[in-house]
């Protein structure tokens, strides 16, 4: 199995980040397969035909997307760790992709073919400038198919980060890593199990690990940049609940504590900040803050400070009153 080993310094510096490049990569894979994700379903219906038409017109684009959608090894030149934290910009991520040499691109693609569960050849790899062509395909996909949906997606990703940051502050990294995916788990005091597949351990550098959520509901990959930068890309939690607008507060609970406070209590099945709650409900921070104050005074929610933010979550009493399973 593959283990990611961290020193105490690396552990203390590990953090969360966003990656428009990873979001684009995951979205490409979604668009070329049947979609069973209700949260992405309407977006998929609007964009799939146009995306497939582009692939039909460009053998390089089709060959690359079909390969990355059917391999256990994603090409290294398109899976670099993001460098901008929660403010990572696509332009910064695409620069090293465009600069990749043809020799490096071919080596990565040959490795992806070797690890694919389908038969592929690289007959579509013609001409030159493959790094720049790849960057162009990613830029097109982002601008044509993802950019307009990014505010909605970013809100979901930030909710996931808030949830895990709250768990981290309260319980430490092992709890924050729970259920990131089916394979990853904290092992001992200084290692993360990434995969059950055979492979050498990685030693994370002193700058620490990056944890990068994406909106696709399956698929996890490790982004690497020599000598020791690593990012674990994982599916964000909560998209299924977001698809249906979350659970409907029971009428009895509404009568007991009020419609607004009941909605907030139900929504806190997934921990969130007051700003995220205000955005979700389309209300002012003052209104949401008032609901949180009453719920906190009643012992139904609690807040954990994470940097400059306070992440709110339900207490055991809040879970019992809401009638939902704890997040």
PDB file of C-alpha atoms in Angstrom:
ATOM      1  CA  UNK A   1       0.000   0.000   0.000  1.00  0.00           C
ATOM      2  CA  UNK A   2       1.053   3.599  -0.588  1.00  0.00           C
ATOM      3  CA  UNK A   3       1.746   5.639   2.550  1.00  0.00           C
ATOM      4  CA  UNK A   4       2.262   9.403   2.827  1.00  0.00           C
ATOM      5  CA  UNK A   5       4.618  10.072   5.729  1.00  0.00           C
ATOM      6  CA  UNK A   6       4.659  13.439   7.493  1.00  0.00           C
ATOM      7  CA  UNK A   7       6.994  14.902  10.073  1.00  0.00           C
ATOM      8  CA  UNK A   8       5.517  16.879  12.961  1.00  0.00           C
ATOM      9  CA  UNK A   9       6.449  20.078  11.100  1.00  0.00           C
ATOM     10  CA  UNK A  10       4.799  18.886   7.891  1.00  0.00           C
ATOM     11  CA  UNK A  11       1.692  17.907   9.828  1.00  0.00           C
ATOM     12  CA  UNK A  12       1.427  21.317  11.478  1.00  0.00           C
ATOM     13  CA  UNK A  13       1.683  23.056   8.094  1.00  0.00           C
ATOM     14  CA  UNK A  14      -0.805  20.855   6.213  1.00  0.00           C
ATOM     15  CA  UNK A  15      -3.829  22.776   4.961  1.00  0.00           C
ATOM     16  CA  UNK A  16      -6.735  22.903   2.532  1.00  0.00           C
ATOM     17  CA  UNK A  17      -6.722  24.413  -0.962  1.00  0.00           C
ATOM     18  CA  UNK A  18      -8.917  24.758  -4.046  1.00  0.00           C
ATOM     19  CA  UNK A  19      -7.875  23.842  -7.576  1.00  0.00           C
ATOM     20  CA  UNK A  20      -9.766  24.981 -10.691  1.00  0.00           C
ATOM     21  CA  UNK A  21      -7.497  22.617 -12.658  1.00  0.00           C
ATOM     22  CA  UNK A  22      -8.529  19.601 -10.563  1.00  0.00           C
ATOM     23  CA  UNK A  23     -12.183  20.672 -10.825  1.00  0.00           C
ATOM     24  CA  UNK A  24     -11.823  20.825 -14.606  1.00  0.00           C
ATOM     25  CA  UNK A  25     -10.093  17.455 -14.763  1.00  0.00           C
ATOM     26  CA  UNK A  26     -12.837  15.810 -12.725  1.00  0.00           C
ATOM     27  CA  UNK A  27     -15.551  17.502 -14.789  1.00  0.00           C
ATOM     28  CA  UNK A  28     -14.063  16.219 -18.047  1.00  0.00           C
ATOM     29  CA  UNK A  29     -14.324  12.670 -16.750  1.00  0.00           C
ATOM     30  CA  UNK A  30     -17.943  13.265 -15.728  1.00  0.00           C
ATOM     31  CA  UNK A  31     -18.926  14.632 -19.146  1.00  0.00           C
ATOM     32  CA  UNK A  32     -17.737  11.575 -21.102  1.00  0.00           C
ATOM     33  CA  UNK A  33     -19.562   9.037 -18.898  1.00  0.00           C
ATOM     34  CA  UNK A  34     -23.155   8.451 -17.820  1.00  0.00           C
ATOM     35  CA  UNK A  35     -23.920  10.796 -14.906  1.00  0.00           C
ATOM     36  CA  UNK A  36     -25.560   9.419 -11.749  1.00  0.00           C
ATOM     37  CA  UNK A  37     -24.867  12.475  -9.557  1.00  0.00           C
ATOM     38  CA  UNK A  38     -28.111  14.433  -9.007  1.00  0.00           C
ATOM     39  CA  UNK A  39     -26.239  17.558  -7.910  1.00  0.00           C
ATOM     40  CA  UNK A  40     -24.347  17.728 -11.206  1.00  0.00           C
ATOM     41  CA  UNK A  41     -27.239  16.361 -13.305  1.00  0.00           C
ATOM     42  CA  UNK A  42     -28.683  19.670 -14.602  1.00  0.00           C
ATOM     43  CA  UNK A  43     -25.187  20.980 -15.426  1.00  0.00           C
ATOM     44  CA  UNK A  44     -24.349  17.686 -17.169  1.00  0.00           C
ATOM     45  CA  UNK A  45     -27.493  17.894 -19.293  1.00  0.00           C
ATOM     46  CA  UNK A  46     -26.671  21.431 -20.432  1.00  0.00           C
ATOM     47  CA  UNK A  47     -23.033  20.854 -21.330  1.00  0.00           C
ATOM     48  CA  UNK A  48     -22.401  17.250 -22.358  1.00  0.00           C
ATOM     49  CA  UNK A  49     -23.423  17.480 -26.019  1.00  0.00           C
ATOM     50  CA  UNK A  50     -21.273  20.554 -26.689  1.00  0.00           C
ATOM     51  CA  UNK A  51     -18.272  19.020 -24.926  1.00  0.00           C
ATOM     52  CA  UNK A  52     -18.547  15.775 -26.901  1.00  0.00           C
ATOM     53  CA  UNK A  53     -18.807  17.780 -30.132  1.00  0.00           C
ATOM     54  CA  UNK A  54     -15.452  19.407 -29.346  1.00  0.00           C
ATOM     55  CA  UNK A  55     -13.904  15.989 -28.733  1.00  0.00           C
ATOM     56  CA  UNK A  56     -15.322  14.693 -32.026  1.00  0.00           C
ATOM     57  CA  UNK A  57     -13.604  17.542 -33.852  1.00  0.00           C
ATOM     58  CA  UNK A  58     -10.181  17.094 -32.180  1.00  0.00           C
ATOM     59  CA  UNK A  59      -8.544  13.661 -31.975  1.00  0.00           C
ATOM     60  CA  UNK A  60      -5.942  14.929 -29.478  1.00  0.00           C
ATOM     61  CA  UNK A  61      -8.656  16.178 -27.121  1.00  0.00           C
ATOM     62  CA  UNK A  62     -10.671  12.961 -27.429  1.00  0.00           C
ATOM     63  CA  UNK A  63      -7.664  10.721 -26.915  1.00  0.00           C
ATOM     64  CA  UNK A  64      -6.513  12.635 -23.833  1.00  0.00           C
ATOM     65  CA  UNK A  65      -9.943  12.829 -22.174  1.00  0.00           C
ATOM     66  CA  UNK A  66     -10.751   9.169 -22.818  1.00  0.00           C
ATOM     67  CA  UNK A  67      -7.394   8.153 -21.363  1.00  0.00           C
ATOM     68  CA  UNK A  68      -7.642  10.221 -18.180  1.00  0.00           C
ATOM     69  CA  UNK A  69     -11.187   8.903 -17.702  1.00  0.00           C
ATOM     70  CA  UNK A  70     -10.095   5.258 -17.713  1.00  0.00           C
ATOM     71  CA  UNK A  71      -6.761   4.932 -15.928  1.00  0.00           C
ATOM     72  CA  UNK A  72      -5.448   4.451 -12.403  1.00  0.00           C
ATOM     73  CA  UNK A  73      -2.510   6.763 -13.194  1.00  0.00           C
ATOM     74  CA  UNK A  74      -3.359  10.337 -14.065  1.00  0.00           C
ATOM     75  CA  UNK A  75      -0.575  12.025 -16.050  1.00  0.00           C
ATOM     76  CA  UNK A  76       1.727  13.914 -13.730  1.00  0.00           C
ATOM     77  CA  UNK A  77       1.929  17.036 -15.865  1.00  0.00           C
ATOM     78  CA  UNK A  78      -1.797  17.743 -15.291  1.00  0.00           C
ATOM     79  CA  UNK A  79      -1.885  16.795 -11.591  1.00  0.00           C
ATOM     80  CA  UNK A  80       0.438  19.267  -9.903  1.00  0.00           C
ATOM     81  CA  UNK A  81      -0.451  20.542  -6.402  1.00  0.00           C
ATOM     82  CA  UNK A  82      -2.145  23.974  -6.468  1.00  0.00           C
ATOM     83  CA  UNK A  83       0.057  26.842  -5.335  1.00  0.00           C
ATOM     84  CA  UNK A  84      -2.486  29.495  -4.329  1.00  0.00           C
ATOM     85  CA  UNK A  85      -4.268  27.931  -1.379  1.00  0.00           C
ATOM     86  CA  UNK A  86      -7.988  28.709  -1.297  1.00  0.00           C
ATOM     87  CA  UNK A  87      -7.420  31.458  -3.913  1.00  0.00           C
ATOM     88  CA  UNK A  88      -5.671  29.354  -6.552  1.00  0.00           C
ATOM     89  CA  UNK A  89      -6.194  30.741 -10.062  1.00  0.00           C
ATOM     90  CA  UNK A  90      -6.465  28.589 -13.180  1.00  0.00           C
ATOM     91  CA  UNK A  91      -3.879  30.666 -15.041  1.00  0.00           C
ATOM     92  CA  UNK A  92      -1.246  29.837 -12.435  1.00  0.00           C
ATOM     93  CA  UNK A  93      -2.051  26.129 -12.653  1.00  0.00           C
ATOM     94  CA  UNK A  94      -2.021  26.032 -16.454  1.00  0.00           C
ATOM     95  CA  UNK A  95       1.391  27.707 -16.827  1.00  0.00           C
ATOM     96  CA  UNK A  96       3.429  24.581 -15.920  1.00  0.00           C
ATOM     97  CA  UNK A  97       1.061  22.394 -17.962  1.00  0.00           C
ATOM     98  CA  UNK A  98       1.696  24.491 -21.074  1.00  0.00           C
ATOM     99  CA  UNK A  99       5.451  24.459 -20.371  1.00  0.00           C
ATOM    100  CA  UNK A 100       5.693  20.646 -20.154  1.00  0.00           C
ATOM    101  CA  UNK A 101       8.047  19.220 -22.761  1.00  0.00           C
ATOM    102  CA  UNK A 102       6.804  16.755 -25.348  1.00  0.00           C
ATOM    103  CA  UNK A 103       9.122  14.114 -23.902  1.00  0.00           C
ATOM    104  CA  UNK A 104       7.641  14.567 -20.410  1.00  0.00           C
ATOM    105  CA  UNK A 105       4.093  14.502 -21.755  1.00  0.00           C
ATOM    106  CA  UNK A 106       4.704  11.293 -23.719  1.00  0.00           C
ATOM    107  CA  UNK A 107       6.285   9.578 -20.710  1.00  0.00           C
ATOM    108  CA  UNK A 108       3.301  10.491 -18.524  1.00  0.00           C
ATOM    109  CA  UNK A 109       0.780   9.370 -21.126  1.00  0.00           C
ATOM    110  CA  UNK A 110       2.571   6.060 -21.682  1.00  0.00           C
ATOM    111  CA  UNK A 111       2.415   5.416 -17.932  1.00  0.00           C
ATOM    112  CA  UNK A 112      -1.325   6.243 -17.971  1.00  0.00           C
ATOM    113  CA  UNK A 113      -1.892   3.769 -20.822  1.00  0.00           C
ATOM    114  CA  UNK A 114      -0.016   1.076 -18.886  1.00  0.00           C
ATOM    115  CA  UNK A 115      -2.318   1.599 -15.875  1.00  0.00           C
ATOM    116  CA  UNK A 116      -5.606   1.838 -17.804  1.00  0.00           C
ATOM    117  CA  UNK A 117      -8.389  -0.741 -17.552  1.00  0.00           C
ATOM    118  CA  UNK A 118      -9.148  -0.139 -21.244  1.00  0.00           C
ATOM    119  CA  UNK A 119      -6.990  -0.638 -24.305  1.00  0.00           C
ATOM    120  CA  UNK A 120      -5.504   2.587 -25.612  1.00  0.00           C
ATOM    121  CA  UNK A 121      -2.901   3.600 -28.129  1.00  0.00           C
ATOM    122  CA  UNK A 122      -1.274   6.983 -28.559  1.00  0.00           C
ATOM    123  CA  UNK A 123      -1.912   7.320 -32.283  1.00  0.00           C
ATOM    124  CA  UNK A 124      -3.636  10.636 -31.584  1.00  0.00           C
ATOM    125  CA  UNK A 125      -0.397  12.038 -30.153  1.00  0.00           C
ATOM    126  CA  UNK A 126       0.753  13.769 -33.345  1.00  0.00           C
ATOM    127  CA  UNK A 127       2.565  17.015 -34.075  1.00  0.00           C
ATOM    128  CA  UNK A 128       4.209  18.789 -31.165  1.00  0.00           C
ATOM    129  CA  UNK A 129       3.507  21.243 -28.350  1.00  0.00           C
ATOM    130  CA  UNK A 130       1.370  18.751 -26.423  1.00  0.00           C
ATOM    131  CA  UNK A 131       1.647  20.603 -23.128  1.00  0.00           C
ATOM    132  CA  UNK A 132       0.302  23.789 -24.695  1.00  0.00           C
ATOM    133  CA  UNK A 133      -2.479  21.846 -26.445  1.00  0.00           C
ATOM    134  CA  UNK A 134      -3.457  20.251 -23.157  1.00  0.00           C
ATOM    135  CA  UNK A 135      -3.544  23.643 -21.440  1.00  0.00           C
ATOM    136  CA  UNK A 136      -5.737  24.960 -24.259  1.00  0.00           C
ATOM    137  CA  UNK A 137      -8.204  22.101 -23.803  1.00  0.00           C
ATOM    138  CA  UNK A 138      -8.400  22.716 -20.056  1.00  0.00           C
ATOM    139  CA  UNK A 139      -8.882  26.443 -20.547  1.00  0.00           C
ATOM    140  CA  UNK A 140     -11.673  25.866 -23.072  1.00  0.00           C
ATOM    141  CA  UNK A 141     -13.427  23.388 -20.753  1.00  0.00           C
ATOM    142  CA  UNK A 142     -13.178  25.747 -17.788  1.00  0.00           C
ATOM    143  CA  UNK A 143     -14.431  28.808 -19.642  1.00  0.00           C
ATOM    144  CA  UNK A 144     -17.181  27.088 -21.663  1.00  0.00           C
ATOM    145  CA  UNK A 145     -18.484  24.546 -19.180  1.00  0.00           C
ATOM    146  CA  UNK A 146     -17.443  25.323 -15.586  1.00  0.00           C
ATOM    147  CA  UNK A 147     -16.841  29.037 -15.027  1.00  0.00           C
ATOM    148  CA  UNK A 148     -20.525  30.003 -14.921  1.00  0.00           C
ATOM    149  CA  UNK A 149     -21.173  27.198 -12.405  1.00  0.00           C
ATOM    150  CA  UNK A 150     -18.107  27.977 -10.296  1.00  0.00           C
ATOM    151  CA  UNK A 151     -19.829  30.161  -7.647  1.00  0.00           C
ATOM    152  CA  UNK A 152     -22.218  27.299  -6.837  1.00  0.00           C
ATOM    153  CA  UNK A 153     -19.399  24.772  -6.822  1.00  0.00           C
ATOM    154  CA  UNK A 154     -17.093  26.956  -4.788  1.00  0.00           C
ATOM    155  CA  UNK A 155     -19.772  27.374  -2.116  1.00  0.00           C
ATOM    156  CA  UNK A 156     -20.024  23.576  -1.819  1.00  0.00           C
ATOM    157  CA  UNK A 157     -16.236  23.203  -1.655  1.00  0.00           C
ATOM    158  CA  UNK A 158     -15.922  25.905   1.004  1.00  0.00           C
ATOM    159  CA  UNK A 159     -18.596  24.152   3.055  1.00  0.00           C
ATOM    160  CA  UNK A 160     -16.557  20.962   2.931  1.00  0.00           C
ATOM    161  CA  UNK A 161     -13.398  22.793   3.981  1.00  0.00           C
ATOM    162  CA  UNK A 162     -15.239  24.511   6.839  1.00  0.00           C
ATOM    163  CA  UNK A 163     -16.573  21.166   8.011  1.00  0.00           C
ATOM    164  CA  UNK A 164     -13.171  19.504   7.981  1.00  0.00           C
ATOM    165  CA  UNK A 165     -11.387  22.524   9.444  1.00  0.00           C
ATOM    166  CA  UNK A 166     -13.823  22.425  12.337  1.00  0.00           C
ATOM    167  CA  UNK A 167     -13.136  18.727  12.876  1.00  0.00           C
ATOM    168  CA  UNK A 168      -9.420  19.443  12.688  1.00  0.00           C
ATOM    169  CA  UNK A 169      -9.619  22.175  15.320  1.00  0.00           C
ATOM    170  CA  UNK A 170     -11.737  20.062  17.646  1.00  0.00           C
ATOM    171  CA  UNK A 171     -10.307  16.572  17.171  1.00  0.00           C
ATOM    172  CA  UNK A 172      -7.141  16.673  15.020  1.00  0.00           C
ATOM    173  CA  UNK A 173      -6.219  15.355  11.591  1.00  0.00           C
ATOM    174  CA  UNK A 174      -7.417  11.732  11.985  1.00  0.00           C
ATOM    175  CA  UNK A 175     -11.026  12.878  12.414  1.00  0.00           C
ATOM    176  CA  UNK A 176     -10.728  15.519   9.692  1.00  0.00           C
ATOM    177  CA  UNK A 177      -9.600  12.830   7.235  1.00  0.00           C
ATOM    178  CA  UNK A 178     -12.506  10.509   7.968  1.00  0.00           C
ATOM    179  CA  UNK A 179     -14.584   9.619   4.913  1.00  0.00           C
ATOM    180  CA  UNK A 180     -12.525  11.686   2.474  1.00  0.00           C
ATOM    181  CA  UNK A 181     -12.627   8.551   0.366  1.00  0.00           C
ATOM    182  CA  UNK A 182     -12.895   4.798   0.819  1.00  0.00           C
ATOM    183  CA  UNK A 183      -9.155   4.188   0.857  1.00  0.00           C
ATOM    184  CA  UNK A 184      -7.500   7.018   2.772  1.00  0.00           C
ATOM    185  CA  UNK A 185      -7.048   6.791   6.515  1.00  0.00           C
ATOM    186  CA  UNK A 186      -4.724   8.027   9.206  1.00  0.00           C
ATOM    187  CA  UNK A 187      -2.239   5.344  10.229  1.00  0.00           C
ATOM    188  CA  UNK A 188      -0.265   5.660  13.456  1.00  0.00           C
ATOM    189  CA  UNK A 189       1.068   9.070  14.387  1.00  0.00           C
ATOM    190  CA  UNK A 190       2.740  10.185  11.190  1.00  0.00           C
ATOM    191  CA  UNK A 191       1.256   8.620   8.051  1.00  0.00           C
ATOM    192  CA  UNK A 192      -1.756   8.696   5.738  1.00  0.00           C
ATOM    193  CA  UNK A 193      -2.697   5.567   3.815  1.00  0.00           C
ATOM    194  CA  UNK A 194      -3.506   6.745   0.309  1.00  0.00           C
ATOM    195  CA  UNK A 195      -4.025   3.474  -1.528  1.00  0.00           C
ATOM    196  CA  UNK A 196      -4.104  -0.289  -1.035  1.00  0.00           C
ATOM    197  CA  UNK A 197      -2.227  -0.662  -4.331  1.00  0.00           C
ATOM    198  CA  UNK A 198       1.470  -1.567  -4.068  1.00  0.00           C
ATOM    199  CA  UNK A 199       3.880   1.341  -4.342  1.00  0.00           C
ATOM    200  CA  UNK A 200       6.640   3.202  -2.552  1.00  0.00           C
ATOM    201  CA  UNK A 201       5.946   5.442   0.426  1.00  0.00           C
ATOM    202  CA  UNK A 202       6.132   9.205  -0.124  1.00  0.00           C
ATOM    203  CA  UNK A 203       7.734  11.559   2.356  1.00  0.00           C
ATOM    204  CA  UNK A 204       5.879  14.875   2.521  1.00  0.00           C
ATOM    205  CA  UNK A 205       8.055  17.994   2.655  1.00  0.00           C
ATOM    206  CA  UNK A 206       8.176  20.423   5.548  1.00  0.00           C
ATOM    207  CA  UNK A 207       5.548  22.653   3.904  1.00  0.00           C
ATOM    208  CA  UNK A 208       2.974  19.936   4.588  1.00  0.00           C
ATOM    209  CA  UNK A 209       0.171  18.238   2.654  1.00  0.00           C
ATOM    210  CA  UNK A 210      -2.569  19.963   0.714  1.00  0.00           C
ATOM    211  CA  UNK A 211      -6.121  18.607   0.828  1.00  0.00           C
ATOM    212  CA  UNK A 212      -8.154  19.636  -2.222  1.00  0.00           C
ATOM    213  CA  UNK A 213     -11.924  18.983  -2.537  1.00  0.00           C
ATOM    214  CA  UNK A 214     -13.643  18.719  -5.920  1.00  0.00           C
ATOM    215  CA  UNK A 215     -17.344  18.508  -6.761  1.00  0.00           C
ATOM    216  CA  UNK A 216     -17.305  15.145  -8.525  1.00  0.00           C
ATOM    217  CA  UNK A 217     -18.635  12.436  -6.234  1.00  0.00           C
ATOM    218  CA  UNK A 218     -16.101   9.717  -7.052  1.00  0.00           C
ATOM    219  CA  UNK A 219     -12.427   9.584  -7.823  1.00  0.00           C
ATOM    220  CA  UNK A 220      -9.442  10.460  -5.688  1.00  0.00           C
ATOM    221  CA  UNK A 221      -5.943  11.179  -6.849  1.00  0.00           C
ATOM    222  CA  UNK A 222      -2.578  12.231  -5.541  1.00  0.00           C
ATOM    223  CA  UNK A 223      -0.983  15.320  -7.070  1.00  0.00           C
ATOM    224  CA  UNK A 224       2.816  15.359  -6.854  1.00  0.00           C
ATOM    225  CA  UNK A 225       5.557  17.884  -7.554  1.00  0.00           C
ATOM    226  CA  UNK A 226       9.164  16.863  -6.909  1.00  0.00           C
ATOM    227  CA  UNK A 227      10.850  16.748  -4.598  1.00  0.00           C
ATOM    228  CA  UNK A 228       8.252  16.606  -1.832  1.00  0.00           C
ATOM    229  CA  UNK A 229       5.039  18.563  -2.558  1.00  0.00           C
ATOM    230  CA  UNK A 230       1.839  16.521  -2.411  1.00  0.00           C
ATOM    231  CA  UNK A 231      -1.884  17.200  -2.594  1.00  0.00           C
ATOM    232  CA  UNK A 232      -4.695  14.730  -1.968  1.00  0.00           C
ATOM    233  CA  UNK A 233      -7.690  15.492  -4.216  1.00  0.00           C
ATOM    234  CA  UNK A 234     -10.957  14.083  -2.865  1.00  0.00           C
ATOM    235  CA  UNK A 235     -14.740  14.338  -3.487  1.00  0.00           C
ATOM    236  CA  UNK A 236     -16.415  17.046  -1.405  1.00  0.00           C
ATOM    237  CA  UNK A 237     -19.154  15.859   0.909  1.00  0.00           C
ATOM    238  CA  UNK A 238     -22.740  17.079   0.811  1.00  0.00           C
ATOM    239  CA  UNK A 239     -23.564  17.374  -2.905  1.00  0.00           C
ATOM    240  CA  UNK A 240     -26.481  14.930  -2.695  1.00  0.00           C
ATOM    241  CA  UNK A 241     -28.129  16.957   0.082  1.00  0.00           C
ATOM    242  CA  UNK A 242     -27.478  20.195  -1.817  1.00  0.00           C
ATOM    243  CA  UNK A 243     -29.222  18.705  -4.860  1.00  0.00           C
ATOM    244  CA  UNK A 244     -32.530  18.441  -3.033  1.00  0.00           C
ATOM    245  CA  UNK A 245     -32.071  21.553  -0.915  1.00  0.00           C
ATOM    246  CA  UNK A 246     -31.354  19.555   2.227  1.00  0.00           C
ATOM    247  CA  UNK A 247     -33.888  18.102   4.649  1.00  0.00           C
ATOM    248  CA  UNK A 248     -37.201  19.861   5.188  1.00  0.00           C
ATOM    249  CA  UNK A 249     -37.610  21.017   8.808  1.00  0.00           C
ATOM    250  CA  UNK A 250     -40.482  19.254  10.550  1.00  0.00           C
ATOM    251  CA  UNK A 251     -43.517  21.447  11.279  1.00  0.00           C
ATOM    252  CA  UNK A 252     -43.424  20.562  14.971  1.00  0.00           C
ATOM    253  CA  UNK A 253     -39.843  21.816  15.231  1.00  0.00           C
ATOM    254  CA  UNK A 254     -40.783  24.995  13.364  1.00  0.00           C
ATOM    255  CA  UNK A 255     -43.573  25.688  15.848  1.00  0.00           C
ATOM    256  CA  UNK A 256     -41.245  24.974  18.757  1.00  0.00           C
ATOM    257  CA  UNK A 257     -38.272  27.172  17.864  1.00  0.00           C
ATOM    258  CA  UNK A 258     -39.393  29.148  14.805  1.00  0.00           C
ATOM    259  CA  UNK A 259     -39.072  28.553  11.074  1.00  0.00           C
ATOM    260  CA  UNK A 260     -35.740  30.377  10.665  1.00  0.00           C
ATOM    261  CA  UNK A 261     -34.007  28.718  13.585  1.00  0.00           C
ATOM    262  CA  UNK A 262     -35.373  25.284  12.597  1.00  0.00           C
ATOM    263  CA  UNK A 263     -33.940  25.724   9.088  1.00  0.00           C
ATOM    264  CA  UNK A 264     -30.541  26.715  10.490  1.00  0.00           C
ATOM    265  CA  UNK A 265     -30.523  23.753  12.874  1.00  0.00           C
ATOM    266  CA  UNK A 266     -31.289  21.313  10.070  1.00  0.00           C
ATOM    267  CA  UNK A 267     -28.712  22.925   7.769  1.00  0.00           C
ATOM    268  CA  UNK A 268     -26.039  22.480  10.446  1.00  0.00           C
ATOM    269  CA  UNK A 269     -26.107  18.748   9.804  1.00  0.00           C
ATOM    270  CA  UNK A 270     -23.140  19.926   7.741  1.00  0.00           C
ATOM    271  CA  UNK A 271     -21.048  22.381   9.830  1.00  0.00           C
ATOM    272  CA  UNK A 272     -20.781  25.897   8.411  1.00  0.00           C
ATOM    273  CA  UNK A 273     -19.821  29.468   9.192  1.00  0.00           C
ATOM    274  CA  UNK A 274     -22.390  32.236   9.630  1.00  0.00           C
ATOM    275  CA  UNK A 275     -21.336  33.692   6.270  1.00  0.00           C
ATOM    276  CA  UNK A 276     -21.946  30.382   4.505  1.00  0.00           C
ATOM    277  CA  UNK A 277     -25.353  30.043   6.165  1.00  0.00           C
ATOM    278  CA  UNK A 278     -26.300  33.598   5.188  1.00  0.00           C
ATOM    279  CA  UNK A 279     -25.320  32.897   1.576  1.00  0.00           C
ATOM    280  CA  UNK A 280     -27.249  29.615   1.570  1.00  0.00           C
ATOM    281  CA  UNK A 281     -30.478  31.137   2.904  1.00  0.00           C
ATOM    282  CA  UNK A 282     -30.143  34.503   1.165  1.00  0.00           C
ATOM    283  CA  UNK A 283     -30.366  36.306   4.515  1.00  0.00           C
ATOM    284  CA  UNK A 284     -28.308  38.968   6.254  1.00  0.00           C
ATOM    285  CA  UNK A 285     -25.479  38.056   8.605  1.00  0.00           C
ATOM    286  CA  UNK A 286     -27.398  39.766  11.394  1.00  0.00           C
ATOM    287  CA  UNK A 287     -30.446  37.554  10.903  1.00  0.00           C
ATOM    288  CA  UNK A 288     -28.419  34.354  10.787  1.00  0.00           C
ATOM    289  CA  UNK A 289     -26.281  35.504  13.717  1.00  0.00           C
ATOM    290  CA  UNK A 290     -29.414  36.057  15.782  1.00  0.00           C
ATOM    291  CA  UNK A 291     -30.643  32.524  15.048  1.00  0.00           C
ATOM    292  CA  UNK A 292     -27.241  31.075  15.946  1.00  0.00           C
ATOM    293  CA  UNK A 293     -27.115  33.006  19.213  1.00  0.00           C
ATOM    294  CA  UNK A 294     -30.471  31.581  20.338  1.00  0.00           C
ATOM    295  CA  UNK A 295     -29.510  28.040  19.275  1.00  0.00           C
ATOM    296  CA  UNK A 296     -26.159  28.347  21.036  1.00  0.00           C
ATOM    297  CA  UNK A 297     -27.737  29.649  24.248  1.00  0.00           C
ATOM    298  CA  UNK A 298     -30.116  26.677  24.161  1.00  0.00           C
ATOM    299  CA  UNK A 299     -27.180  24.261  23.891  1.00  0.00           C
ATOM    300  CA  UNK A 300     -28.234  23.071  20.421  1.00  0.00           C
ATOM    301  CA  UNK A 301     -25.195  24.300  18.472  1.00  0.00           C
ATOM    302  CA  UNK A 302     -21.590  25.079  19.298  1.00  0.00           C
ATOM    303  CA  UNK A 303     -18.903  27.067  17.514  1.00  0.00           C
ATOM    304  CA  UNK A 304     -15.215  26.327  16.993  1.00  0.00           C
ATOM    305  CA  UNK A 305     -12.836  29.114  16.015  1.00  0.00           C
ATOM    306  CA  UNK A 306     -10.671  28.244  12.990  1.00  0.00           C
ATOM    307  CA  UNK A 307      -8.348  31.168  12.261  1.00  0.00           C
ATOM    308  CA  UNK A 308     -10.618  34.176  11.786  1.00  0.00           C
ATOM    309  CA  UNK A 309     -13.755  32.097  11.221  1.00  0.00           C
ATOM    310  CA  UNK A 310     -16.130  30.349  13.606  1.00  0.00           C
ATOM    311  CA  UNK A 311     -17.476  27.022  12.338  1.00  0.00           C
ATOM    312  CA  UNK A 312     -20.839  26.066  13.845  1.00  0.00           C
ATOM    313  CA  UNK A 313     -22.055  22.499  14.320  1.00  0.00           C
ATOM    314  CA  UNK A 314     -24.898  20.840  16.137  1.00  0.00           C
ATOM    315  CA  UNK A 315     -24.433  19.388  19.607  1.00  0.00           C
ATOM    316  CA  UNK A 316     -25.831  16.011  20.597  1.00  0.00           C
ATOM    317  CA  UNK A 317     -28.950  17.775  21.847  1.00  0.00           C
ATOM    318  CA  UNK A 318     -29.235  19.567  18.500  1.00  0.00           C
ATOM    319  CA  UNK A 319     -28.969  16.271  16.612  1.00  0.00           C
ATOM    320  CA  UNK A 320     -31.666  14.730  18.793  1.00  0.00           C
ATOM    321  CA  UNK A 321     -34.029  17.683  18.362  1.00  0.00           C
ATOM    322  CA  UNK A 322     -33.478  17.875  14.587  1.00  0.00           C
ATOM    323  CA  UNK A 323     -34.076  14.141  14.259  1.00  0.00           C
ATOM    324  CA  UNK A 324     -31.157  13.707  11.824  1.00  0.00           C
ATOM    325  CA  UNK A 325     -28.093  11.500  12.044  1.00  0.00           C
ATOM    326  CA  UNK A 326     -24.979  13.429  13.115  1.00  0.00           C
ATOM    327  CA  UNK A 327     -22.704  14.665  10.289  1.00  0.00           C
TER     328      UNK A 327
END
